[in-house]
Amino acid sequence: MYNKMRIFAHLKIAHTMIKRQQIKEVFKETAYGKEVRVMGWVKTFRNNQFIALNDGSCMANLQVVVDFANTDESLLKRITTGAAIAATGKIVESLGKGQSVEVKATEIEILGDSDPEKYPLQPKKHSLEFLREIAHLRFRTNTFNAVFKVRHALAFAVHQFFNDRGFVYMHTPVITASDAEGAGEMFKVTTLDLNETPRKEDGSIDFSQDFFGRATNLTVSGQLEGELAAMAFGQIYTFGPTFRAENSNTTRHLAEFWMIEPEVAFFDLEDNMQLAEDMLKYVISYALEHCKEELEFLNGRLLEEEKNKPQQERSELALIDKLSFCLGNDFVRLTYTEAIDILRNSKPNQKKQFKYLIEGWGADLQSEHERYLVEKHFKKPVILTDYPADIKAFYMRQNEVDSEGRRTVRAMDILFPGIGEIVGGSQREERLDRLTDRMKAMHIPEEELWWYLDTRRFGSAPHAGFGLGFERLVLFVTGMTNIRDVIAFPRFPKSAEF
RNA sequence: UCCUGAGUAGCUCAGCCGGUUAGAGCAUCUGACUGUUAAUCAGAGGGUCGCUGGUUCGAGCCCAGCCUCAGGAGCCA
């Protein structure tokens, strides 16, 4: 009697007293027969008997076995793809193949139903295009599970890298009044009634009546503010959202993206390049170490996809091999001028296969040229430096005019295979007169940037920094090909649904 | 914004030279089966052929405009 009661009591309290465990932890359990409680979402329910359950803690699904003969049919009907359930049961060695352990359920509770006629995710392969249309649900797929775990790891690794080196994380403003950075079209920020904007006598909008008393925009870069902080802390970085109102419709542009911008006092361009290369290698190796399961999945996904491509278009290395290769090799460093020489003598240029032929010095490099250098000629990441001054921003440090009268600046772009420009940076022009000369030539109003120029007036020092497009990094590491698939809710022209 | 291609069932796609009632696989539903791995087998339901207009006896198919998506280019990170 006593024993019976104990057993009975034990069963009674099963669903209230047993603490819910993450599936990731259940897989680590070694004691067969141990009672566990898990909660998650049903991926598939096979044979009226086998639930593939996922709670997001790991990629692998836990197999929960239902004793269908002794389970109410109305409950079985509610175990559908997408439903949230709680399951209590014993850990047992799996009789089937495909998993070593499974949970033999003694109790199943439906936490949230999922109407199978309406739930759009099916236990089958979906196109990324379709999943983009249901961005609110696509996290529940294997691919996006993996992508966003890797994204998280990379973000964490970025902070770890800089923190370990004594950098200060600066939060630069999202709303900015300066319209002079020249990094692209900006989104306007206003509280004015757009139907009745106050006007000045000359008919232009009177922004003095706006919230900030002046015209404001969303930031296109935290660099200028970052430089101010670097002139006190020595080394800082920013990591925040950045906005560009360009009408860009490509696989590598977003209207809202996350950018990492370190800025370091007393650094020259060489130091800057080394920092960027070290950082990229650090975060990639962090992902390789901490996202094995996810990267292996993405690696396999990519191999599957490659099977459908013609031989020519297939990549030479699988994803994980590509990442390892990237870690094991120094990035190639060369000047713009050297790159032009290589391109001018290249086969596609000689055979006139480039759409834009390289004829002389001074033109900006097109995508096809960057791709040739990175993917065909060097076959590894490339850092291009010392671009013509005319095609680069005003704040970049000017080199002395060379023997042929060419004006260059201490710029550097890091080009990655398949991605293109992943980092853009430079040593900054710290000499006030050279900087203001350049601003005049480029029609950038000095009055608006008086605070920026103050850094050159009071204790100016050599310094350098760069901007890293975080989503482009995630693209490279996950092997995804469209930037809209590596950010949760992508913003791009005609799209801000979620 | 430019170039190219696409838009047909919930998803992936086929649909011939313009011709009768627009098809398949998967998903869903019903039934069978019950150690399955995107289970399997049998059956059923499911369509504003992107939208608007035009040509034609007749348009999913031809023409024009628009919308959306994909890939490439430009802008860039």
Coordinates of C-alpha atoms (C1' of nucleotides) in Angstrom, one line a residue:
Chain A
M1 CA 0.0 0.0 0.0
Y2 CA 2.7 2.4 1.0
N3 CA 4.7 1.6 -2.1
K4 CA 1.8 2.0 -4.3
M5 CA 1.0 5.3 -2.9
R6 CA 4.5 6.4 -3.4
I7 CA 4.5 5.4 -7.0
F8 CA 1.1 7.1 -7.5
A9 CA 2.3 10.3 -5.9
H10 CA 5.4 10.2 -8.1
L11 CA 3.3 10.0 -11.2
K12 CA 0.9 12.6 -10.0
I13 CA 3.6 15.2 -9.5
A14 CA 5.4 14.3 -12.7
H15 CA 4.1 17.2 -14.7
T16 CA 4.3 19.8 -12.0
M17 CA 7.5 19.0 -10.2
I18 CA 9.9 17.9 -12.9
K19 CA 11.8 20.8 -14.1
R20 CA 11.7 21.4 -17.8
Q21 CA 15.0 20.8 -19.5
Q22 CA 16.4 22.2 -22.7
I23 CA 16.6 19.5 -25.4
K24 CA 20.3 20.3 -25.7
E25 CA 20.7 19.2 -22.1
V26 CA 18.5 16.1 -22.5
F27 CA 20.9 14.9 -25.2
K28 CA 23.7 15.0 -22.7
E29 CA 21.9 12.7 -20.2
T30 CA 23.4 9.3 -19.9
A31 CA 21.1 7.7 -17.4
Y32 CA 18.5 5.7 -19.2
G33 CA 15.2 5.6 -17.3
K34 CA 15.6 9.1 -15.9
E35 CA 12.4 11.1 -16.1
V36 CA 12.5 14.4 -18.0
R37 CA 10.2 17.1 -19.1
V38 CA 10.7 19.0 -22.4
M39 CA 8.9 21.7 -24.2
G40 CA 9.2 22.6 -27.8
W41 CA 7.6 22.8 -31.3
V42 CA 6.7 19.8 -33.3
K43 CA 8.7 19.6 -36.5
T44 CA 6.9 16.4 -37.8
F45 CA 4.7 13.8 -36.3
R46 CA 5.4 10.5 -38.0
N47 CA 3.4 7.3 -37.9
N48 CA 1.0 8.6 -35.2
Q49 CA 3.9 7.8 -32.9
F50 CA 7.1 9.7 -33.3
I51 CA 7.3 13.4 -32.6
A52 CA 10.4 15.3 -33.8
L53 CA 10.6 18.1 -31.2
N54 CA 12.8 21.2 -31.3
D55 CA 13.1 23.9 -28.7
G56 CA 15.7 26.0 -30.4
S57 CA 18.5 25.0 -27.9
C58 CA 20.2 22.9 -30.6
M59 CA 19.7 21.9 -34.2
A60 CA 18.9 18.3 -33.6
N61 CA 15.3 17.3 -32.9
L62 CA 14.5 15.1 -29.9
Q63 CA 12.3 12.1 -30.8
V64 CA 9.4 11.8 -28.4
V65 CA 7.6 8.5 -28.7
V66 CA 3.9 8.5 -28.0
D67 CA 2.0 5.4 -26.9
F68 CA -0.7 6.0 -29.5
A69 CA -2.8 3.0 -28.5
N70 CA -3.3 4.4 -25.0
T71 CA -3.6 8.0 -25.9
D72 CA -6.8 9.9 -26.5
E73 CA -7.3 10.4 -30.3
S74 CA -8.4 14.0 -29.9
L75 CA -5.0 14.7 -28.3
L76 CA -3.1 12.8 -31.1
K77 CA -4.9 15.0 -33.7
R78 CA -3.6 18.1 -32.0
I79 CA 0.0 17.0 -32.4
T80 CA 0.6 18.8 -35.7
T81 CA 3.6 20.4 -37.4
G82 CA 4.2 23.8 -35.7
A83 CA 2.3 23.0 -32.5
A84 CA 3.9 23.8 -29.1
I85 CA 3.8 20.9 -26.7
A86 CA 5.2 19.8 -23.3
A87 CA 6.2 16.2 -23.0
T88 CA 7.1 14.2 -19.9
G89 CA 8.7 10.8 -20.0
K90 CA 11.7 8.6 -19.6
I91 CA 14.9 8.7 -21.4
V92 CA 15.4 5.4 -23.3
E93 CA 17.8 4.0 -25.8
S94 CA 16.3 4.4 -29.2
L95 CA 15.2 1.3 -31.0
G96 CA 15.2 3.1 -34.3
K97 CA 18.1 4.4 -36.3
G98 CA 18.9 8.1 -36.6
Q99 CA 19.1 8.9 -32.9
S100 CA 20.8 7.3 -29.9
V101 CA 18.3 8.4 -27.2
E102 CA 14.6 9.3 -27.3
V103 CA 11.9 10.1 -24.7
K104 CA 9.1 7.6 -24.1
A105 CA 6.3 9.9 -23.2
T106 CA 4.0 9.4 -20.3
E107 CA 2.3 12.7 -20.7
I108 CA 1.7 15.0 -23.6
E109 CA 0.3 18.5 -23.1
I110 CA -0.6 20.8 -26.0
L111 CA 0.6 24.3 -25.2
G112 CA -0.4 25.9 -28.4
D113 CA -2.2 24.4 -31.4
S114 CA -1.1 24.9 -35.0
D115 CA -3.8 24.5 -37.6
P116 CA -2.2 22.2 -40.2
E117 CA -4.4 23.6 -42.9
K118 CA -3.1 27.1 -42.4
Y119 CA 0.5 26.6 -41.0
P120 CA 2.7 27.4 -44.0
L121 CA 5.8 25.5 -42.9
Q122 CA 5.8 21.9 -44.1
P123 CA 8.2 19.1 -43.3
K124 CA 9.9 19.6 -46.7
K125 CA 12.4 21.9 -48.3
H126 CA 11.2 25.4 -48.9
S127 CA 12.7 28.0 -51.2
L128 CA 14.5 30.9 -49.5
E129 CA 12.3 33.2 -51.5
F130 CA 9.2 31.8 -50.0
L131 CA 10.7 31.9 -46.5
R132 CA 11.5 35.6 -47.0
E133 CA 7.7 36.1 -47.3
I134 CA 7.1 34.5 -44.0
A135 CA 10.1 36.0 -42.1
H136 CA 8.1 35.8 -38.9
L137 CA 8.1 32.0 -39.1
R138 CA 11.3 31.2 -40.9
F139 CA 13.4 31.1 -37.6
R140 CA 11.7 27.7 -37.1
T141 CA 13.5 26.2 -40.1
N142 CA 16.8 24.4 -39.8
T143 CA 18.6 26.8 -42.1
F144 CA 17.5 29.9 -40.2
N145 CA 18.1 28.3 -36.9
A146 CA 21.7 27.7 -38.0
V147 CA 22.2 31.1 -39.6
F148 CA 21.0 33.1 -36.6
K149 CA 23.0 31.0 -34.1
V150 CA 26.1 31.8 -36.2
R151 CA 25.1 35.4 -36.4
H152 CA 24.8 35.5 -32.6
A153 CA 28.2 33.8 -32.2
L154 CA 29.9 36.3 -34.6
A155 CA 28.4 39.3 -32.7
F156 CA 29.5 37.9 -29.4
A157 CA 33.0 37.2 -30.8
V158 CA 33.3 40.8 -32.1
H159 CA 32.7 42.1 -28.6
Q160 CA 35.0 39.5 -27.1
F161 CA 37.8 40.4 -29.5
F162 CA 37.7 44.1 -28.8
N163 CA 37.1 43.7 -25.1
D164 CA 40.2 41.4 -24.8
R165 CA 42.2 44.1 -26.4
G166 CA 41.0 46.9 -24.2
F167 CA 38.8 48.7 -26.7
V168 CA 35.9 50.8 -25.4
Y169 CA 32.5 50.0 -26.9
M170 CA 30.9 53.4 -27.9
H171 CA 27.3 53.9 -28.7
T172 CA 27.2 56.5 -31.3
P173 CA 23.9 58.3 -32.1
V174 CA 21.4 56.8 -34.4
I175 CA 19.9 60.2 -35.1
T176 CA 22.3 62.7 -36.5
A177 CA 22.1 66.3 -37.7
S178 CA 25.2 66.1 -39.9
D179 CA 24.3 65.7 -43.5
A180 CA 27.9 65.9 -44.6
E181 CA 29.3 62.5 -44.3
G182 CA 28.9 61.7 -47.9
A183 CA 28.2 58.0 -47.3
G184 CA 25.0 58.0 -49.2
E185 CA 21.3 59.0 -49.1
M186 CA 19.9 59.4 -45.7
F187 CA 16.5 58.8 -44.1
K188 CA 14.9 61.9 -42.7
V189 CA 13.8 62.0 -39.1
T190 CA 11.0 64.4 -38.3
T191 CA 7.9 64.9 -36.1
L192 CA 6.5 67.6 -38.4
D193 CA 3.1 67.1 -39.9
L194 CA 3.9 66.0 -43.4
N195 CA 0.6 67.3 -44.7
E196 CA 1.2 70.8 -43.3
T197 CA 4.9 71.4 -43.0
P198 CA 5.8 74.9 -41.7
R199 CA 7.5 77.0 -44.3
K200 CA 10.0 79.8 -44.2
E201 CA 9.6 83.0 -46.2
D202 CA 11.5 81.6 -49.1
G203 CA 9.2 78.6 -49.2
S204 CA 11.6 76.0 -47.8
I205 CA 10.6 73.8 -44.9
D206 CA 11.2 75.5 -41.5
F207 CA 13.1 72.8 -39.5
S208 CA 13.5 75.2 -36.6
Q209 CA 10.0 74.1 -35.6
D210 CA 10.9 70.4 -35.9
F211 CA 11.6 68.2 -32.8
F212 CA 15.4 68.9 -32.7
G213 CA 15.0 72.4 -34.0
R214 CA 16.9 71.4 -37.2
A215 CA 16.8 68.8 -39.9
T216 CA 17.9 65.4 -38.7
N217 CA 18.6 62.0 -40.3
L218 CA 19.3 58.4 -39.4
T219 CA 23.0 57.8 -39.2
V220 CA 24.9 56.4 -42.2
S221 CA 28.1 55.9 -40.1
G222 CA 29.3 56.3 -36.6
Q223 CA 32.8 57.0 -37.7
L224 CA 33.0 60.7 -37.2
E225 CA 31.7 60.4 -33.6
G226 CA 33.9 57.4 -33.2
E227 CA 37.0 59.5 -34.1
L228 CA 36.1 61.9 -31.3
A229 CA 36.0 59.1 -28.7
A230 CA 39.2 57.6 -30.1
M231 CA 40.9 60.9 -29.4
A232 CA 40.4 60.3 -25.7
F233 CA 40.1 56.6 -25.1
G234 CA 42.8 55.7 -27.7
Q235 CA 40.9 52.7 -29.0
I236 CA 37.1 52.4 -29.4
Y237 CA 34.7 50.5 -31.5
T238 CA 31.0 50.9 -32.4
F239 CA 28.6 48.2 -33.3
G240 CA 25.2 49.4 -34.2
P241 CA 22.5 49.9 -36.8
T242 CA 23.3 52.0 -39.8
F243 CA 20.9 53.3 -42.4
R244 CA 21.2 54.0 -46.1
A245 CA 18.3 55.3 -48.1
E246 CA 19.8 54.1 -51.4
N247 CA 17.6 52.4 -53.9
S248 CA 19.8 49.4 -53.8
N249 CA 18.3 46.1 -55.0
T250 CA 21.1 43.6 -54.6
T251 CA 22.0 40.5 -52.6
R252 CA 24.5 42.4 -50.6
H253 CA 22.8 45.7 -49.6
L254 CA 20.3 46.6 -47.0
A255 CA 18.6 49.9 -46.0
E256 CA 19.2 49.0 -42.3
F257 CA 22.3 47.0 -41.5
W258 CA 24.7 46.6 -38.6
M259 CA 28.2 48.0 -38.8
I260 CA 31.3 47.6 -36.7
E261 CA 33.6 50.6 -36.7
P262 CA 36.8 50.5 -34.7
E263 CA 38.8 53.7 -34.5
V264 CA 42.3 53.7 -33.0
A265 CA 44.6 56.6 -32.1
F266 CA 48.3 56.4 -33.2
F267 CA 47.5 53.7 -35.7
D268 CA 48.7 54.0 -39.3
L269 CA 47.3 52.1 -42.2
E270 CA 49.5 49.0 -41.6
D271 CA 48.2 48.7 -38.0
N272 CA 44.7 49.2 -39.3
M273 CA 45.0 46.4 -41.8
Q274 CA 46.5 44.1 -39.2
L275 CA 43.7 44.8 -36.8
A276 CA 41.0 44.1 -39.4
E277 CA 42.7 40.9 -40.5
D278 CA 43.2 39.7 -36.9
M279 CA 39.6 40.5 -36.1
L280 CA 38.1 38.7 -39.1
K281 CA 40.2 35.6 -38.3
Y282 CA 39.3 35.7 -34.7
V283 CA 35.6 35.8 -35.2
I284 CA 35.7 33.2 -38.0
S285 CA 37.6 30.8 -35.8
Y286 CA 35.3 31.5 -32.9
A287 CA 32.3 30.5 -35.1
L288 CA 34.2 27.4 -36.3
E289 CA 34.8 26.4 -32.7
H290 CA 31.4 27.3 -31.2
C291 CA 29.0 26.6 -34.1
K292 CA 30.2 23.2 -35.2
E293 CA 26.7 21.7 -35.5
E294 CA 25.3 24.8 -37.3
L295 CA 28.2 25.1 -39.8
E296 CA 28.1 21.4 -40.6
F297 CA 24.5 21.8 -41.4
L298 CA 25.1 24.8 -43.6
N299 CA 28.1 23.1 -45.2
G300 CA 25.8 20.2 -46.2
R301 CA 23.0 22.5 -47.3
L302 CA 25.5 24.2 -49.6
L303 CA 26.8 21.0 -51.0
E304 CA 23.2 19.9 -51.8
E305 CA 22.6 23.2 -53.6
E306 CA 25.9 22.9 -55.6
K307 CA 24.7 19.6 -57.0
N308 CA 22.1 21.5 -59.0
K309 CA 24.7 23.9 -60.5
P310 CA 26.8 23.3 -63.5
Q311 CA 30.3 22.2 -62.8
Q312 CA 31.8 25.6 -63.7
E313 CA 29.7 27.5 -61.1
R314 CA 30.5 25.2 -58.2
S315 CA 32.8 26.6 -55.6
E316 CA 36.2 24.9 -55.2
L317 CA 36.0 24.6 -51.5
A318 CA 33.1 23.5 -49.2
L319 CA 32.0 26.0 -46.6
I320 CA 34.0 24.8 -43.6
D321 CA 37.1 24.2 -45.8
K322 CA 36.7 27.8 -47.1
L323 CA 36.6 29.2 -43.6
S324 CA 39.6 27.1 -42.5
F325 CA 41.5 28.2 -45.6
C326 CA 40.8 31.8 -44.8
L327 CA 42.3 31.4 -41.3
G328 CA 45.4 29.6 -42.5
N329 CA 46.5 32.2 -45.1
D330 CA 47.6 35.8 -44.9
F331 CA 45.4 38.2 -46.8
V332 CA 47.0 39.5 -49.9
R333 CA 48.0 43.2 -49.6
L334 CA 48.6 45.3 -52.7
T335 CA 48.0 48.9 -53.8
Y336 CA 45.4 50.1 -56.2
T337 CA 48.1 50.9 -58.7
E338 CA 49.5 47.3 -58.5
A339 CA 46.0 46.0 -58.9
I340 CA 45.4 48.1 -62.0
D341 CA 48.6 46.6 -63.5
I342 CA 47.4 43.0 -62.8
L343 CA 44.0 43.8 -64.2
R344 CA 45.3 45.5 -67.3
N345 CA 47.4 42.5 -68.2
S346 CA 44.8 40.0 -67.2
K347 CA 43.2 37.6 -69.7
P348 CA 39.7 38.9 -69.5
N349 CA 41.0 42.4 -70.1
Q350 CA 43.2 41.4 -73.0
K351 CA 40.4 39.4 -74.5
K352 CA 38.0 42.2 -73.8
Q353 CA 35.8 40.0 -71.6
F354 CA 35.4 42.7 -69.0
K355 CA 32.3 44.8 -69.5
Y356 CA 34.4 47.8 -68.3
L357 CA 37.9 47.4 -69.7
I358 CA 40.9 48.6 -67.6
E359 CA 42.6 51.2 -69.7
G360 CA 44.3 53.7 -67.4
W361 CA 44.9 54.7 -63.8
G362 CA 42.2 56.5 -61.9
A363 CA 38.9 54.7 -62.6
D364 CA 37.1 53.0 -59.7
L365 CA 37.2 49.2 -59.8
Q366 CA 34.0 47.5 -60.8
S367 CA 32.6 44.4 -59.2
E368 CA 33.9 42.2 -62.0
H369 CA 37.5 43.5 -61.4
E370 CA 37.3 42.9 -57.7
R371 CA 35.9 39.4 -58.3
Y372 CA 38.7 38.6 -60.8
L373 CA 41.4 39.6 -58.3
V374 CA 39.9 37.8 -55.3
E375 CA 38.3 34.7 -57.0
K376 CA 40.5 34.1 -60.0
H377 CA 43.9 35.7 -59.5
F378 CA 44.7 35.4 -55.8
K379 CA 42.0 33.1 -54.7
K380 CA 42.0 34.5 -51.2
P381 CA 41.0 37.6 -49.3
V382 CA 42.7 40.7 -50.7
I383 CA 43.4 44.1 -49.1
L384 CA 43.6 46.9 -51.6
T385 CA 45.2 50.1 -50.5
D386 CA 46.2 53.6 -51.6
Y387 CA 43.3 54.4 -53.9
P388 CA 43.1 57.5 -56.1
A389 CA 42.1 60.5 -53.9
D390 CA 39.3 61.4 -56.3
I391 CA 37.3 58.3 -55.7
K392 CA 37.5 58.3 -51.9
A393 CA 36.1 60.2 -49.0
F394 CA 37.4 63.5 -47.7
Y395 CA 38.7 62.3 -44.4
M396 CA 41.2 59.8 -45.7
R397 CA 44.9 60.7 -45.2
Q398 CA 46.5 62.1 -48.3
N399 CA 49.7 60.5 -49.6
E400 CA 52.4 62.7 -51.1
V401 CA 52.0 63.1 -54.9
D402 CA 54.0 60.5 -56.6
S403 CA 56.6 60.9 -59.4
E404 CA 53.9 60.6 -62.0
G405 CA 51.7 63.3 -60.3
R406 CA 49.2 60.8 -59.0
R407 CA 47.2 61.7 -55.8
T408 CA 46.3 58.8 -53.6
V409 CA 44.9 58.4 -50.1
R410 CA 45.7 55.8 -47.4
A411 CA 42.5 53.9 -47.9
M412 CA 42.1 50.2 -47.6
D413 CA 39.3 47.9 -48.8
I414 CA 39.1 44.2 -47.8
L415 CA 37.6 42.1 -50.5
F416 CA 36.2 38.6 -49.8
P417 CA 35.4 35.9 -52.3
G418 CA 31.7 35.9 -53.1
I419 CA 31.0 38.9 -51.0
G420 CA 33.1 41.7 -52.4
E421 CA 33.9 44.6 -50.1
I422 CA 33.5 43.5 -46.5
V423 CA 35.6 46.2 -44.9
G424 CA 36.3 49.7 -46.0
G425 CA 38.7 51.9 -44.0
S426 CA 41.6 54.3 -43.9
Q427 CA 44.1 56.1 -42.0
R428 CA 42.5 59.5 -41.3
E429 CA 43.8 62.9 -42.3
E430 CA 44.9 64.4 -39.1
R431 CA 46.5 67.6 -40.6
L432 CA 43.9 70.4 -40.3
D433 CA 45.0 72.3 -43.4
R434 CA 45.1 69.2 -45.6
L435 CA 41.7 68.2 -44.3
T436 CA 40.0 71.5 -44.9
D437 CA 41.6 71.8 -48.3
R438 CA 40.0 68.6 -49.3
M439 CA 36.6 69.5 -47.8
K440 CA 36.6 72.7 -49.8
A441 CA 37.4 70.8 -53.0
M442 CA 34.6 68.4 -52.3
H443 CA 32.1 71.1 -51.2
I444 CA 31.7 69.8 -47.7
P445 CA 30.6 72.6 -45.4
E446 CA 33.2 73.1 -42.6
E447 CA 30.7 74.9 -40.3
E448 CA 28.5 71.8 -40.0
L449 CA 31.5 69.7 -38.9
W450 CA 33.2 72.2 -36.6
W451 CA 33.2 69.7 -33.8
Y452 CA 34.9 67.1 -36.0
L453 CA 37.5 69.6 -37.1
D454 CA 38.2 70.5 -33.4
T455 CA 39.9 67.1 -33.0
R456 CA 42.4 68.4 -35.6
R457 CA 42.7 71.7 -33.8
F458 CA 43.3 70.3 -30.3
G459 CA 45.9 67.6 -29.9
S460 CA 45.4 66.1 -33.3
A461 CA 47.1 62.7 -33.7
P462 CA 47.5 60.1 -36.4
H463 CA 44.7 57.6 -36.3
A464 CA 42.9 55.0 -38.4
G465 CA 39.8 52.9 -38.5
F466 CA 37.5 50.9 -40.6
G467 CA 33.9 49.9 -41.1
L468 CA 32.9 46.2 -41.3
G469 CA 29.5 45.3 -42.7
F470 CA 28.3 42.7 -40.1
E471 CA 25.7 41.1 -42.4
R472 CA 28.4 40.6 -45.1
L473 CA 30.5 38.8 -42.5
V474 CA 27.5 36.6 -41.6
L475 CA 27.0 35.9 -45.4
F476 CA 30.6 34.8 -45.7
V477 CA 30.6 32.6 -42.6
T478 CA 27.2 30.9 -43.3
G479 CA 27.7 30.6 -47.0
M480 CA 24.3 32.2 -47.6
T481 CA 24.1 34.2 -50.8
N482 CA 21.4 36.8 -50.2
I483 CA 22.0 39.4 -47.4
R484 CA 18.2 39.4 -46.7
D485 CA 18.6 35.9 -45.3
V486 CA 21.1 36.8 -42.6
I487 CA 19.2 39.5 -40.9
A488 CA 16.0 38.8 -39.1
F489 CA 13.7 41.4 -40.7
P490 CA 15.5 42.9 -43.7
R491 CA 14.8 46.5 -44.7
F492 CA 15.1 47.2 -48.4
P493 CA 13.3 49.2 -51.0
K494 CA 9.5 48.5 -50.9
S495 CA 9.9 46.2 -47.9
A496 CA 9.4 46.7 -44.2
E497 CA 6.6 44.2 -43.6
F498 CA 7.7 42.6 -40.4
Chain B
rU1 C1' 17.5 53.3 -60.9
rC2 C1' 19.2 50.1 -65.3
rC3 C1' 19.6 45.1 -67.8
rU4 C1' 17.7 40.0 -67.9
rG5 C1' 14.3 36.3 -66.4
rA6 C1' 9.9 34.9 -63.7
rG7 C1' 4.7 35.3 -61.6
rU8 C1' -0.4 28.9 -62.8
rA9 C1' -3.4 24.8 -56.2
rG10 C1' -0.7 26.0 -49.4
rC11 C1' 4.7 24.8 -51.5
rU12 C1' 7.8 23.3 -56.0
rC13 C1' 6.7 23.2 -60.9
rA14 C1' 4.6 21.3 -66.1
rG15 C1' 1.1 23.4 -69.5
rC16 C1' 2.9 22.0 -77.2
rC17 C1' 1.3 26.3 -82.7
rG18 C1' -4.0 30.6 -79.2
rG19 C1' -8.8 25.8 -79.3
rU20 C1' -13.5 21.8 -75.4
rU21 C1' -13.7 20.4 -68.4
rA22 C1' -5.9 23.8 -66.6
rG23 C1' -2.3 19.0 -64.7
rA24 C1' 1.8 16.5 -61.5
rG25 C1' 4.7 15.8 -57.0
rC26 C1' 4.6 17.3 -52.0
rA27 C1' 1.3 19.4 -48.2
rU28 C1' -3.9 19.1 -46.2
rC29 C1' -8.4 16.0 -45.3
rU30 C1' -10.5 10.7 -44.9
rG31 C1' -9.2 5.6 -44.4
rA32 C1' -5.5 1.7 -43.8
rC33 C1' -0.8 0.4 -41.5
rU34 C1' 2.0 1.0 -36.8
rG35 C1' 9.7 1.5 -34.8
rU36 C1' 9.0 5.9 -38.1
rU37 C1' 13.4 9.4 -39.9
rA38 C1' 10.6 14.9 -45.2
rA39 C1' 7.2 7.2 -43.0
rU40 C1' 4.4 4.3 -46.5
rC41 C1' -0.3 2.8 -49.3
rA42 C1' -5.4 4.0 -51.2
rG43 C1' -9.0 7.9 -52.0
rA44 C1' -10.9 13.0 -51.7
rG45 C1' -11.0 18.3 -51.6
rG46 C1' -8.3 22.4 -53.3
rG47 C1' -7.3 27.5 -59.0
rU48 C1' -9.2 35.6 -59.4
rC49 C1' -3.5 31.3 -64.3
rG50 C1' 0.0 38.7 -60.5
rC51 C1' -3.3 43.2 -61.8
rU52 C1' -5.6 46.5 -65.6
rG53 C1' -6.7 47.1 -70.5
rG54 C1' -6.3 45.5 -75.6
rU55 C1' -6.2 42.0 -80.1
rU56 C1' -9.2 37.6 -81.4
rC57 C1' -15.0 33.7 -82.9
rG58 C1' -11.9 32.1 -78.8
rA59 C1' -6.3 34.2 -74.3
rG60 C1' -2.8 30.7 -68.9
rC61 C1' -0.4 31.3 -73.9
rC62 C1' -0.2 37.2 -78.2
rC63 C1' 0.3 43.0 -77.3
rA64 C1' 0.6 47.4 -73.9
rG65 C1' 0.9 49.5 -69.0
rC66 C1' 1.5 48.6 -63.9
rC67 C1' 2.8 45.6 -59.5
rU68 C1' 5.8 41.9 -57.1
rC69 C1' 9.9 38.5 -57.0
rA70 C1' 14.8 36.5 -58.5
rG71 C1' 19.7 37.2 -60.7
rG72 C1' 23.2 40.8 -62.6
rA73 C1' 24.9 46.2 -62.7
rG74 C1' 25.3 51.0 -60.2
rC75 C1' 25.5 53.2 -55.1
rC76 C1' 28.5 50.8 -50.8
rA77 C1' 29.4 48.0 -45.8

